[in-house]
CSV table of C-alpha atoms in Angstrom, one decimal:
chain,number,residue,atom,x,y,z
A,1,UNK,CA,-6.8,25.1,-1.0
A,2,UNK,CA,-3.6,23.9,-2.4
A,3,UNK,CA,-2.5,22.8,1.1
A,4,UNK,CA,-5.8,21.2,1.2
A,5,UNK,CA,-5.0,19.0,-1.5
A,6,UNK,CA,-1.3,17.9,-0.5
A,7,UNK,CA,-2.9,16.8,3.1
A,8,UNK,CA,-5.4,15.1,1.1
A,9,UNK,CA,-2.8,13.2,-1.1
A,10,UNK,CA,-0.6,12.1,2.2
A,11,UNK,CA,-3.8,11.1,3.9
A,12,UNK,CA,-5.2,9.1,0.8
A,13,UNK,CA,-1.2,7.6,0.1
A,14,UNK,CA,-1.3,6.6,3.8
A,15,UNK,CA,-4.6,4.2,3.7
A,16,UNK,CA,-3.1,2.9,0.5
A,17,UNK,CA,0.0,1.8,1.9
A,18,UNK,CA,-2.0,0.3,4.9
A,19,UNK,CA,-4.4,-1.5,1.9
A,20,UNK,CA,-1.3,-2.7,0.3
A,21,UNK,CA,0.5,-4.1,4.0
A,22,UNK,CA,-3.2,-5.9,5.4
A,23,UNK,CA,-5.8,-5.1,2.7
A,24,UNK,CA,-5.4,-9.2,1.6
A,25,UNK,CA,-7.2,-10.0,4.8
A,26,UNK,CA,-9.7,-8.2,4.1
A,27,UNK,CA,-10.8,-11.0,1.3
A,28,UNK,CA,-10.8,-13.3,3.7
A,29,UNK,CA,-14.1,-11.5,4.9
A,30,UNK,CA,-15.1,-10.2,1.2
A,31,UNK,CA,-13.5,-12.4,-1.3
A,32,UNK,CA,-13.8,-10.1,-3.7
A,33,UNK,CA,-11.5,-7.7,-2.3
A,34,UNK,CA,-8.9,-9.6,-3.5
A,35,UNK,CA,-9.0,-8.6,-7.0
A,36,UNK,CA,-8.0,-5.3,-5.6
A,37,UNK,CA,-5.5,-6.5,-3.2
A,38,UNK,CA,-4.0,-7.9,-6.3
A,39,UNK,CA,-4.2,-4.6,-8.3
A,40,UNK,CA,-2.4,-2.9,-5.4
A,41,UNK,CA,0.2,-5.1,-4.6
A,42,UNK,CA,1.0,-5.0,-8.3
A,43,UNK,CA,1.3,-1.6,-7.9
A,44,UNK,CA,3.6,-1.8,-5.2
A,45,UNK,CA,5.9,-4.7,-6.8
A,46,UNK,CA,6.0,-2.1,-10.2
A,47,UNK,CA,6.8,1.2,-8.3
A,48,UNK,CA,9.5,-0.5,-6.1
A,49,UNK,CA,11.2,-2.5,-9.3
A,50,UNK,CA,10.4,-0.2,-11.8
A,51,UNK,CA,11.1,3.3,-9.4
A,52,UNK,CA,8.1,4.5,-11.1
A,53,UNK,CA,6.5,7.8,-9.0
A,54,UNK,CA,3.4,7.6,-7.8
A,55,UNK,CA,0.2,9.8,-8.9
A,56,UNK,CA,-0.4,10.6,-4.9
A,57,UNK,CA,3.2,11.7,-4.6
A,58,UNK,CA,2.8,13.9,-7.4
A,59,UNK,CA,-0.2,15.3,-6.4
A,60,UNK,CA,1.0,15.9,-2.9
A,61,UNK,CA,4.2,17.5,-4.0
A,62,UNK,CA,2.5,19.5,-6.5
A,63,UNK,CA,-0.2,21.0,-3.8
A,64,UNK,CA,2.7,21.6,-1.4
A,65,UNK,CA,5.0,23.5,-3.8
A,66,UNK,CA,1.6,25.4,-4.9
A,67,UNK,CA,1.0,26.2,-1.2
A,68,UNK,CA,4.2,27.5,-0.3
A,69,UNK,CA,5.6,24.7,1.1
A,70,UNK,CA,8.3,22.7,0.6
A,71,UNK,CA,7.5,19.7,-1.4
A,72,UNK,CA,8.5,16.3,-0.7
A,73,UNK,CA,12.1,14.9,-0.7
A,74,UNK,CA,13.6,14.2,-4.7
A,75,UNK,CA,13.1,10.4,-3.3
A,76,UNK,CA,9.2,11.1,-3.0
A,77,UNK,CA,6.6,10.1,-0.5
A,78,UNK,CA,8.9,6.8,1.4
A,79,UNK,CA,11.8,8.7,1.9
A,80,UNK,CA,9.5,12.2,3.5
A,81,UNK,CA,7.4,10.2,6.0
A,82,UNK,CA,8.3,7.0,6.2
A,83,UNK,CA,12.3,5.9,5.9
A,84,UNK,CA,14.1,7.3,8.6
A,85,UNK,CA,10.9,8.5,10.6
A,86,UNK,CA,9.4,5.3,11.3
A,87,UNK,CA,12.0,2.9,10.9
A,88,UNK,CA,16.0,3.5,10.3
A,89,UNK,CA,16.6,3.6,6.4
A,90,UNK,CA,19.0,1.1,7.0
A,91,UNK,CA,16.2,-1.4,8.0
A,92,UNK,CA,14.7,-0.3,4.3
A,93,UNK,CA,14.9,-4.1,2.9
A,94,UNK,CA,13.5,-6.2,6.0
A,95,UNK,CA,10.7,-4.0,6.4
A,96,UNK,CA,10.1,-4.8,2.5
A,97,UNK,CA,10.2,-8.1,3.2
A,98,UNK,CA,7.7,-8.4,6.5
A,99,UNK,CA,5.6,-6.3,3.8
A,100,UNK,CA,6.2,-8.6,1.7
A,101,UNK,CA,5.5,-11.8,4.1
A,102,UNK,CA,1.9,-10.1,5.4
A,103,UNK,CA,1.0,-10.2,1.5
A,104,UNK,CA,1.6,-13.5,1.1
A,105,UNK,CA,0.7,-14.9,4.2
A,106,UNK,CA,-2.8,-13.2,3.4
A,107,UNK,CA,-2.9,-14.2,0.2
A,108,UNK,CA,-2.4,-17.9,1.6
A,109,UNK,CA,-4.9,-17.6,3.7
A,110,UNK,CA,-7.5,-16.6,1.2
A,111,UNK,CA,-6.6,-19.4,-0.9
A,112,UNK,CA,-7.0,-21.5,2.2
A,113,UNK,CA,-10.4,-20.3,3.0
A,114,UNK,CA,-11.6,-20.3,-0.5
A,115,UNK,CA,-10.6,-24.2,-0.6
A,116,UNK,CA,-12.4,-24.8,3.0
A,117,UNK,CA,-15.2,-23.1,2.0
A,118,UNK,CA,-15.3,-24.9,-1.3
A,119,UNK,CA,-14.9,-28.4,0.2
A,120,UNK,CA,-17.8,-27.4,3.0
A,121,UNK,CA,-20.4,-27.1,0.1
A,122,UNK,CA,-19.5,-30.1,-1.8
């Protein structure tokens, strides 16, 4: 059960991270979604400044540890799966920073629509 719930943390951290990196698109279908998008990001901005640890990684950690496993690396859920897996950690910063551009770029985009659309009903 315990491994259960780690798997279930990873899997759930995973879709977040993909929600923070493309979710803004998504308002440009729903424009709602941005509200979240926003909530998100902030979270990211926060936990990368701040070095706050993230509920999922605790969880995860916690359901490893509780399963026998080893838990995640002291630096958390980044460093285990991501840093060094997919990407060098040496490339840490510029793959912040094309996170970082995505974000925007969506965020532009829904601020573009929202004007279009705006300026369509008028």
């Amino acid at each position: 059960m315990y491994r259960l719930i780690a798997d279930a943390a990873m899997v759930v951290h995973f879709l977040f991270l993909a929600y923070l990196t493309l979710g803004g698109f998504l308002a440009l279908r729903w424009p709602r979604a941005i509200w979240a998008h926003l909530a998100v990001a902030g979270w990211g901005v926060m936990s990368i400044v701040t070095g706050v640890e993230c509920p999922l990684t605790l969880v995860e950690d916690w359901g490893r540890r509780q399963a026998g496993l080893a838990g995640l690396t002291p630096s958390g859920f980044i460093d285990h799966y991501i840093e060094g897996v997919i990407y060098p950690e040496e490339h840490t910063n510029l793959v912040r920073l094309g996170v970082a551009s995505l974000v925007v770029g969506s965020w532009f985009g829904y601020l573009w629509r929202r004007r279009h659309r705006d300026f369509s009903r008028a």
